[in-house]
XYZ file of C-alpha atoms in Angstrom:
597
model
C 0.000 0.000 0.000
C 1.466 3.312 -1.003
C 0.632 6.660 -2.474
C 1.854 5.575 -5.912
C -0.799 2.925 -6.438
C -3.469 5.107 -8.053
C -5.790 4.847 -11.003
C -4.918 6.898 -14.048
C -7.184 8.631 -16.513
C -7.142 6.778 -19.805
C -5.704 8.471 -22.840
C -7.912 9.038 -25.826
C -6.725 7.560 -29.101
C -7.697 10.152 -31.672
C -7.698 8.190 -34.887
C -10.010 6.995 -37.590
C -12.093 3.856 -37.270
C -10.984 2.928 -40.764
C -7.387 2.922 -39.609
C -8.190 0.663 -36.692
C -10.239 -1.640 -38.842
C -7.199 -2.088 -41.043
C -5.192 -3.012 -37.980
C -7.394 -5.977 -37.236
C -6.161 -7.906 -40.253
C -2.483 -7.018 -40.005
C 0.394 -9.162 -38.832
C 1.527 -9.184 -35.236
C 4.858 -8.203 -33.760
C 6.066 -6.875 -30.464
C 6.229 -3.100 -30.681
C 9.392 -1.127 -30.267
C 9.270 1.937 -28.072
C 11.127 5.199 -27.642
C 13.980 5.783 -25.211
C 14.183 9.373 -23.989
C 16.620 11.223 -21.763
C 15.458 11.700 -18.162
C 17.110 15.104 -17.798
C 17.062 18.544 -19.393
C 19.162 21.674 -18.900
C 20.975 20.426 -15.808
C 24.044 22.565 -16.514
C 22.236 25.854 -17.134
C 21.893 28.356 -14.297
C 18.673 30.118 -13.252
C 18.404 33.890 -12.913
C 16.786 35.923 -10.129
C 14.387 37.551 -12.569
C 13.457 34.163 -14.029
C 12.822 32.546 -10.664
C 10.585 35.416 -9.594
C 8.453 35.123 -12.747
C 6.885 31.758 -11.876
C 6.722 28.235 -13.325
C 3.717 27.169 -15.401
C 2.826 23.467 -15.507
C 0.064 21.740 -17.491
C -1.805 18.773 -16.006
C -3.228 16.891 -18.981
C -6.700 15.644 -18.125
C -10.185 15.686 -19.620
C -11.879 15.843 -16.225
C -11.584 18.158 -13.224
C -9.266 16.917 -10.482
C -11.182 15.885 -7.362
C -9.190 17.999 -4.885
C -8.219 15.466 -2.215
C -4.787 16.302 -0.797
C -4.458 13.299 1.515
C -2.552 10.511 -0.300
C -4.351 7.862 1.764
C -7.728 9.040 0.443
C -6.778 9.731 -3.173
C -8.009 7.313 -5.828
C -6.479 8.825 -8.966
C -3.198 10.113 -10.344
C -4.495 13.583 -11.178
C -4.662 14.666 -7.533
C -1.112 13.408 -6.978
C 0.093 15.639 -9.811
C -1.892 18.713 -8.815
C -0.499 18.670 -5.256
C 3.015 17.402 -6.065
C 4.904 20.624 -5.164
C 3.734 20.074 -1.591
C 5.631 16.785 -1.481
C 2.552 14.506 -1.307
C 3.421 14.006 2.390
C 6.221 11.634 1.406
C 8.705 10.537 4.087
C 11.530 8.725 2.348
C 14.280 9.450 -0.129
C 15.004 6.808 -2.765
C 17.687 5.867 -5.284
C 17.205 5.220 -8.989
C 16.111 1.655 -8.173
C 13.336 3.025 -5.904
C 15.082 1.658 -2.803
C 14.696 3.719 0.384
C 17.814 5.734 1.212
C 18.796 7.999 4.080
C 18.334 11.762 4.113
C 14.598 12.288 3.613
C 11.976 13.574 6.011
C 12.542 10.280 7.823
C 14.926 7.332 7.759
C 13.930 3.667 7.764
C 15.599 0.722 9.526
C 14.364 -2.852 9.041
C 15.119 -5.575 11.592
C 14.492 -9.075 10.184
C 15.278 -10.716 13.526
C 12.652 -8.755 15.448
C 10.283 -8.241 12.479
C 10.198 -4.485 12.993
C 10.428 -1.352 10.883
C 11.702 1.713 12.730
C 11.002 5.131 11.232
C 12.958 8.077 12.641
C 11.964 11.621 11.722
C 14.629 14.270 11.192
C 14.919 16.893 13.933
C 13.811 19.790 11.736
C 10.743 18.057 10.242
C 7.855 20.539 10.205
C 4.517 21.061 8.541
C 3.913 24.112 6.387
C 2.284 25.945 9.332
C 5.411 25.458 11.450
C 3.970 22.603 13.486
C 6.394 19.777 14.327
C 6.031 16.467 12.460
C 5.678 13.764 15.120
C 5.707 9.987 15.508
C 1.905 10.102 15.758
C 1.851 11.707 12.298
C 3.640 8.612 10.995
C 1.114 6.286 12.629
C -2.095 8.196 11.853
C -2.221 7.328 8.112
C -2.553 3.662 9.097
C -5.601 4.551 11.187
C -7.123 6.368 8.212
C -6.374 3.606 5.708
C -7.542 0.734 7.926
C -10.689 2.487 9.185
C -13.670 1.212 7.213
C -15.352 4.617 7.489
C -12.606 6.242 5.411
C -13.350 4.018 2.388
C -9.662 4.338 1.501
C -8.720 2.591 -1.723
C -5.242 2.057 -0.266
C -6.404 -0.618 2.168
C -5.652 -4.263 1.478
C -5.605 -7.263 3.758
C -1.818 -7.615 3.457
C -1.633 -4.726 5.938
C -2.983 -7.129 8.529
C 0.565 -8.423 8.822
C 1.041 -5.429 11.144
C 0.203 -6.669 14.617
C -3.110 -5.337 15.865
C -4.174 -3.776 12.568
C -6.790 -6.439 11.828
C -8.428 -5.876 15.222
C -8.523 -2.123 14.544
C -9.885 -2.626 11.018
C -12.666 -4.864 12.318
C -13.642 -2.437 15.079
C -12.379 -4.651 17.907
C -9.724 -2.152 19.011
C -9.492 1.636 19.053
C -5.751 1.690 18.362
C -3.230 -0.341 16.375
C -1.253 -2.188 19.043
C 1.594 -3.088 16.688
C 2.623 0.533 16.103
C 4.503 2.013 19.069
C 6.307 5.232 20.014
C 9.549 4.628 21.998
C 9.832 8.321 22.914
C 6.116 9.089 22.947
C 3.597 10.055 20.242
C 5.097 13.553 20.045
C 8.599 12.141 19.638
C 10.535 11.319 16.481
C 10.548 7.518 16.444
C 7.829 5.082 15.339
C 8.221 1.285 15.454
C 5.970 -0.980 13.392
C 5.783 -4.588 14.588
C 5.090 -7.178 11.878
C 4.377 -10.874 11.925
C 7.108 -11.104 9.290
C 9.084 -8.771 7.046
C 8.964 -9.022 3.253
C 11.631 -8.497 0.566
C 9.740 -5.519 -0.876
C 9.902 -3.406 2.274
C 13.207 -1.945 1.147
C 11.406 -0.123 -1.670
C 9.816 3.310 -1.364
C 6.436 2.012 -2.354
C 5.244 -1.397 -1.190
C 2.007 -2.998 -0.030
C 3.075 -3.535 3.578
C 4.278 -0.111 4.623
C 2.893 3.386 4.241
C 5.321 6.023 3.023
C 3.498 9.192 4.038
C 2.616 11.293 7.099
C -0.574 13.084 8.144
C -0.859 16.053 10.588
C -2.679 14.320 13.443
C -3.044 17.407 15.676
C -4.540 19.324 12.748
C -6.957 16.536 11.788
C -7.787 14.800 15.080
C -11.124 16.545 15.620
C -12.417 15.570 12.179
C -14.214 12.179 12.080
C -12.345 9.849 9.740
C -15.551 9.346 7.745
C -15.551 13.079 6.943
C -11.835 13.616 6.304
C -12.091 13.496 2.507
C -14.627 16.334 2.463
C -13.181 18.381 5.335
C -11.716 21.894 4.920
C -8.468 20.603 6.456
C -8.035 18.255 3.485
C -9.851 20.198 0.753
C -9.368 23.902 1.423
C -6.599 24.487 3.952
C -4.248 21.491 3.793
C -0.764 21.286 5.302
C 2.308 20.054 3.468
C 5.845 18.866 4.242
C 7.338 19.546 0.798
C 9.221 22.534 -0.643
C 6.019 24.443 -1.458
C 2.722 25.233 0.244
C -0.491 25.905 -1.622
C -1.470 29.558 -1.943
C -4.612 29.119 -4.046
C -6.856 26.441 -5.487
C -9.546 26.792 -8.124
C -11.736 23.734 -7.659
C -11.086 21.140 -10.318
C -9.012 23.545 -12.428
C -5.733 24.713 -10.929
C -3.421 24.985 -7.922
C -0.878 27.717 -7.121
C 2.160 27.417 -4.852
C 4.699 29.503 -2.960
C 7.826 28.327 -1.078
C 7.289 26.616 2.269
C 9.598 28.412 4.698
C 9.467 25.463 7.095
C 10.681 22.926 4.509
C 13.498 20.785 5.908
C 15.305 20.315 2.589
C 16.823 22.477 -0.107
C 14.972 25.762 -0.484
C 13.293 26.033 -3.904
C 14.607 28.555 -6.424
C 11.295 29.399 -8.073
C 9.012 31.760 -6.148
C 5.703 30.774 -7.715
C 4.353 27.566 -9.290
C 1.027 27.332 -11.114
C -0.477 24.002 -12.260
C -3.419 24.135 -14.660
C -5.660 21.339 -15.966
C -5.473 21.234 -19.775
C -7.622 18.918 -21.899
C -6.062 16.434 -24.297
C -7.625 18.310 -27.232
C -5.919 21.570 -26.190
C -2.601 20.243 -24.920
C -0.585 20.301 -28.172
C -1.682 23.814 -29.102
C -0.956 25.058 -25.574
C 2.616 23.787 -25.789
C 3.064 25.154 -29.309
C 2.037 28.616 -28.106
C 4.393 28.264 -25.107
C 1.800 28.626 -22.380
C 3.510 26.038 -20.191
C 7.037 25.117 -19.191
C 6.351 21.374 -18.963
C 3.467 18.973 -18.318
C 2.384 16.127 -16.073
C -0.321 13.543 -16.745
C 0.866 13.017 -20.315
C -0.047 9.319 -20.237
C -3.411 10.676 -21.445
C -1.919 12.582 -24.383
C 0.368 10.156 -26.185
C -1.288 10.924 -29.536
C 0.086 14.470 -29.209
C 3.668 13.236 -29.009
C 4.437 13.556 -32.768
C 3.154 17.146 -32.721
C 5.186 18.421 -29.782
C 8.287 16.212 -29.480
C 10.366 18.475 -31.734
C 9.035 21.875 -30.691
C 11.488 24.726 -30.980
C 12.791 25.883 -27.586
C 11.711 22.627 -25.902
C 13.527 19.379 -25.086
C 11.393 16.243 -24.751
C 12.314 14.012 -21.812
C 10.800 10.790 -20.516
C 11.224 7.522 -18.669
C 9.535 4.129 -18.390
C 6.412 4.720 -16.348
C 5.796 2.711 -13.189
C 2.327 1.923 -14.492
C 0.368 -0.248 -16.896
C -3.019 -0.437 -18.535
C -5.308 -3.442 -18.220
C -8.723 -4.859 -18.955
C -10.751 -6.106 -16.022
C -13.655 -8.519 -16.151
C -16.346 -8.331 -13.487
C -16.235 -11.814 -11.971
C -17.274 -11.171 -8.364
C -17.958 -8.728 -5.571
C -16.735 -7.657 -2.161
C -18.893 -8.842 0.730
C -19.706 -6.891 3.887
C -16.594 -8.248 5.589
C -14.451 -6.798 2.804
C -13.566 -10.162 1.290
C -13.723 -10.896 -2.425
C -16.265 -13.488 -3.519
C -16.503 -14.774 -7.085
C -19.847 -15.281 -8.777
C -20.465 -19.021 -9.206
C -22.297 -18.665 -12.500
C -21.638 -15.075 -13.534
C -21.911 -13.752 -17.049
C -18.134 -13.249 -17.247
C -17.116 -16.267 -15.144
C -15.921 -18.395 -18.055
C -12.161 -17.943 -18.725
C -12.663 -19.037 -22.342
C -14.963 -16.060 -22.950
C -12.489 -13.650 -21.399
C -9.517 -15.050 -23.305
C -11.445 -15.059 -26.573
C -12.322 -11.386 -26.148
C -8.644 -10.532 -25.719
C -7.439 -12.584 -28.703
C -9.958 -10.641 -30.811
C -8.050 -7.373 -30.233
C -4.980 -6.564 -32.293
C -3.227 -4.438 -29.683
C 0.151 -4.908 -31.321
C -0.976 -3.028 -34.391
C -3.062 -0.494 -32.457
C -0.017 0.622 -30.501
C 2.424 0.227 -33.379
C 0.339 2.563 -35.490
C -1.022 4.892 -32.833
C 1.134 4.464 -29.724
C 3.906 6.613 -31.235
C 6.558 4.593 -29.463
C 5.224 5.622 -26.047
C 2.852 2.684 -25.627
C 3.179 -0.932 -26.602
C 1.205 -4.112 -26.026
C 1.716 -5.625 -22.590
C 2.168 -9.358 -22.157
C 1.728 -9.720 -18.374
C 0.632 -7.792 -15.281
C 4.273 -7.330 -14.239
C 5.868 -4.586 -16.406
C 9.439 -4.769 -17.789
C 10.442 -1.918 -15.460
C 10.582 -4.619 -12.756
C 13.526 -6.284 -14.516
C 14.027 -9.954 -13.625
C 10.489 -10.280 -12.299
C 8.970 -9.648 -15.741
C 8.227 -12.759 -17.821
C 9.518 -12.348 -21.379
C 7.257 -12.158 -24.420
C 8.767 -15.457 -25.547
C 7.781 -17.278 -22.356
C 4.469 -15.438 -21.897
C 3.240 -13.901 -25.167
C 0.042 -12.665 -23.574
C -2.797 -12.213 -26.066
C -1.489 -11.422 -29.555
C -4.252 -11.044 -32.129
C -5.782 -14.350 -33.272
C -9.447 -14.141 -34.284
C -9.481 -17.777 -35.381
C -8.360 -18.897 -31.936
C -10.888 -16.573 -30.317
C -13.773 -18.141 -32.262
C -12.573 -21.652 -31.478
C -12.375 -20.900 -27.769
C -16.003 -19.759 -27.756
C -17.156 -22.716 -29.843
C -15.421 -25.231 -27.578
C -16.935 -23.545 -24.514
C -20.484 -23.850 -25.877
C -21.219 -20.283 -26.990
C -23.643 -20.549 -29.941
C -26.058 -18.524 -32.035
C -29.544 -19.762 -31.279
C -32.998 -19.183 -32.715
C -31.699 -17.151 -35.627
C -29.970 -14.551 -33.483
C -26.992 -12.649 -34.888
C -25.331 -12.820 -31.457
C -23.827 -15.667 -29.508
C -25.705 -16.827 -26.426
C -24.325 -18.317 -23.239
C -23.670 -22.084 -22.973
C -26.842 -22.354 -20.861
C -28.856 -20.847 -23.706
C -29.447 -17.457 -22.086
C -28.870 -14.282 -24.156
C -25.493 -12.607 -23.698
C -24.986 -8.840 -23.675
C -21.593 -7.531 -22.588
C -21.282 -3.975 -21.275
C -17.975 -2.138 -21.633
C -17.087 0.492 -19.048
C -14.893 3.085 -20.743
C -13.627 6.480 -19.649
C -14.444 9.477 -21.834
C -11.791 11.683 -23.344
C -12.227 14.553 -25.747
C -15.428 15.298 -27.664
C -14.029 13.342 -30.598
C -14.539 10.172 -28.566
C -12.422 7.212 -27.640
C -11.776 5.392 -30.877
C -9.894 2.562 -29.198
C -12.987 1.694 -27.168
C -15.046 1.802 -30.347
C -12.540 -0.550 -31.945
C -12.879 -2.986 -29.047
C -16.658 -3.057 -29.410
C -16.276 -3.513 -33.162
C -13.955 -6.497 -32.765
C -16.117 -8.173 -30.154
C -19.145 -7.780 -32.386
C -17.154 -9.384 -35.207
C -16.557 -12.247 -32.805
C -20.326 -12.598 -32.462
C -20.729 -10.920 -29.083
C -23.436 -8.335 -28.427
C -21.103 -5.711 -26.905
C -22.107 -2.163 -26.023
C -21.142 0.695 -23.696
C -22.309 0.848 -20.100
C -24.929 3.631 -20.081
C -24.598 3.877 -23.859
C -21.393 5.920 -23.972
C -17.988 6.448 -22.301
C -18.176 7.935 -18.812
C -16.653 11.014 -17.213
C -13.624 10.127 -15.080
C -15.115 10.694 -11.623
C -18.319 8.810 -12.498
C -16.218 5.979 -13.860
C -14.239 5.733 -10.604
C -17.480 5.804 -8.623
C -18.754 2.722 -10.448
C -15.526 0.762 -10.128
C -14.988 1.471 -6.447
C -18.355 0.000 -5.432
C -18.076 -3.293 -3.512
C -20.609 -4.759 -5.921
C -21.573 -3.510 -9.365
C -23.100 -5.150 -12.408
C -23.135 -2.182 -14.770
C -19.688 -2.976 -16.216
C -18.903 -6.488 -17.431
C -15.506 -5.484 -18.768
C -13.654 -2.250 -18.166
C -10.492 -0.440 -19.114
C -8.222 0.775 -16.346
C -4.677 1.917 -15.736
C -2.681 2.056 -12.532
C 0.334 3.939 -11.304
C 1.909 1.201 -9.213
C 4.321 0.530 -6.372
C 8.086 0.331 -6.670
C 7.951 -3.201 -5.246
C 6.330 -5.644 -7.702
C 4.424 -7.500 -4.952
C 0.848 -8.056 -6.109
C -1.072 -8.726 -2.881
C -2.183 -5.121 -2.485
C -3.709 -5.099 -5.974
C -5.032 -8.611 -6.482
C -5.402 -10.018 -2.988
C -8.808 -11.179 -1.702
C -9.223 -8.084 0.489
C -7.622 -5.514 -1.804
C -9.850 -2.474 -2.346
C -8.421 -2.013 -5.841
C -9.174 -5.576 -6.948
C -11.941 -4.156 -9.115
C -12.499 -7.416 -11.017
C -13.051 -9.127 -7.652
C -11.052 -12.114 -8.818
C -10.183 -14.613 -6.099
C -8.926 -18.178 -6.029
C -6.935 -20.486 -3.763
C -4.112 -20.665 -6.279
C -3.914 -16.880 -6.595
C -3.828 -16.464 -2.822
C -1.134 -19.143 -2.559
C 1.120 -17.452 -5.112
C 0.585 -13.998 -3.601
C 1.603 -15.350 -0.201
C 4.667 -17.120 -1.591
C 6.035 -14.025 -3.351
C 6.191 -12.193 -0.001
C 7.188 -15.092 2.245
C 10.457 -15.504 4.150
C 11.635 -17.841 1.388
C 11.157 -14.924 -1.036
C 14.225 -13.178 0.403
C 15.976 -15.620 -1.954
C 15.824 -13.673 -5.231
C 15.776 -16.742 -7.494
C 12.843 -18.196 -5.601
C 10.904 -14.939 -5.667
C 11.474 -14.439 -9.399
C 10.260 -17.994 -10.031
C 7.044 -17.340 -8.074
C 6.401 -14.106 -9.961
C 6.732 -15.808 -13.321
C 4.439 -18.622 -12.204
C 1.879 -15.988 -11.118
C 2.050 -14.179 -14.463
C 1.404 -17.431 -16.310
C -1.521 -18.229 -14.025
C -3.119 -14.791 -14.404
C -2.898 -14.968 -18.207
C -4.571 -18.374 -18.079
C -7.422 -17.116 -15.897
C -7.685 -13.782 -17.781
C -9.824 -12.069 -15.145
C -7.449 -9.117 -15.366
C -5.580 -8.858 -18.656
C -2.583 -6.670 -19.551
C -3.217 -3.931 -22.093
C -0.180 -1.677 -22.481
C 3.107 -0.499 -20.984
C 3.948 3.158 -21.312
C 6.511 5.931 -21.173
C 5.826 9.072 -19.155
C 7.119 12.125 -21.028
C 6.983 15.883 -21.363
C 8.437 18.715 -23.422
C 10.559 20.985 -21.187
C 10.964 24.635 -22.136
C 14.559 25.811 -22.420
C 14.093 28.455 -19.744
C 13.678 25.640 -17.172
C 16.911 24.524 -15.534
C 17.691 21.461 -13.408
C 14.895 19.241 -14.746
C 15.541 15.628 -13.658
C 12.936 12.898 -14.185
C 14.992 10.069 -12.662
C 13.523 8.114 -9.713
C 16.367 9.263 -7.444
C 15.704 12.987 -8.021
C 14.371 13.489 -4.494
C 14.650 17.286 -4.657
C 12.891 17.573 -8.021
C 10.930 20.754 -7.275
C 13.722 22.439 -5.311
C 16.258 21.879 -8.085
C 14.152 23.528 -10.778
C 15.052 27.058 -11.854
C 14.164 29.570 -14.566
C 16.661 31.514 -16.674
C 14.084 33.811 -18.336
C 10.930 35.630 -17.249
C 8.700 33.930 -19.840
C 8.677 30.743 -21.891
C 11.199 30.971 -24.703
């Protein structure tokens, strides 16, 4: 569980249906992708006049951001971006491999013998109002996440490995007994007692350990059920990063000024403004030099050819710790928070799910329209995880094969009956499949249209949930319900943890297991990948590859695409560093001119 594991808005593929139709009959082949530099203008020096002028950042999104500043309560990547200058309440520094290092707001020490994680705050750690950051501030996010009234999407049952957290989550205890304060709740040290440590705890982003703080004294009088809507979170939040928020226009923009209480390097730039820009306006906005750089560009990859070579800009990028997928609605979450699969659900047959994926030529979609930034994924473990990723040779995923798709359905008993143009279920009942898709620009999401087209070619009566793609926040509202039958299949994308462990995403009690897939074999593999034996790298890699093979076989959640996060950077910006180990990203930025060049 970590602040990074958030849903992303889906990018719109602005292309012709004729072009996609042509794709469906083309040959397959794993797509190549671009490799961009992670840095820009590191050697140039800022000027006083430039730094005073202010930095302008575009957040590419076709929906308003929701405005939740608490990482534990966020459910999308847009809010993370809009409040990033404030540090997102992050505690730890990390290296380029995402491993926790010393020197951040807090340091981490793991003790395998005692099964403890000790977090020690730095002496000068303060909130943006000057209030001291305390050990209780380290513990309080766990109370928020594990409290059922918060409805936090960050909760998963793997957190129950913390002693006493299960009792707190189930309302049997008012505190989490396994989190202690050696020098008191107002001290600097917090100790988390686990039943066992896992290999992934060394990463700044894992399912077992929270990486953020919350201002307990500032929030303690707000009921946890009302935190997400409270003025303390929405209107007057506190931050621990280099900037504090000076203004927010609901759903549209945030403005920032330096935080004088920041413990780290003081930022050069005196004003930062982040503005939501739609995918349809993004390219023109960059061409007219309205913005210095952008975030959220995973939703604007079709603009890449139009802006990658802009005069006075350098385009940078890196492999994104994220992936897109297709989820099939195969179950629900019961009142106890456990995932239960439907015994005879519409989408319960793996042959149907696999057939639907073989009917899509994602290789050609992304080869023709991914512009090197997106390419077809083969498993739910992206290549950015190195050895843990199963190769395309060992696990090809679902390359286009309409013949195989039809045979799978035939063998499973899906037939056209009584003169119908559509296939019916093996039990003879009619079959209508509803696709949940997120809306983009007014032009529409042609990739979603292509999916419906291909499934209809396969003989399936496929149509949109509610007749059309949904606005982002409405889409999230459907998916986050414990039980929903409006979407039979849905598109989603996640910004994920630095540790590849999958229990927090696909475990039986994971809030973000939106397909509600559960099985004994899945639970067994999820447990094995985080067991004591998994400290042996070869063993852990073997378990991960076995899990990837199993998930492709079951096809309840299917990989869609891997992606590159990118942005043009105006030449007046200095010190831009996209690398994972750039812990002082915002502080190191500078401006060498008063307006975009």
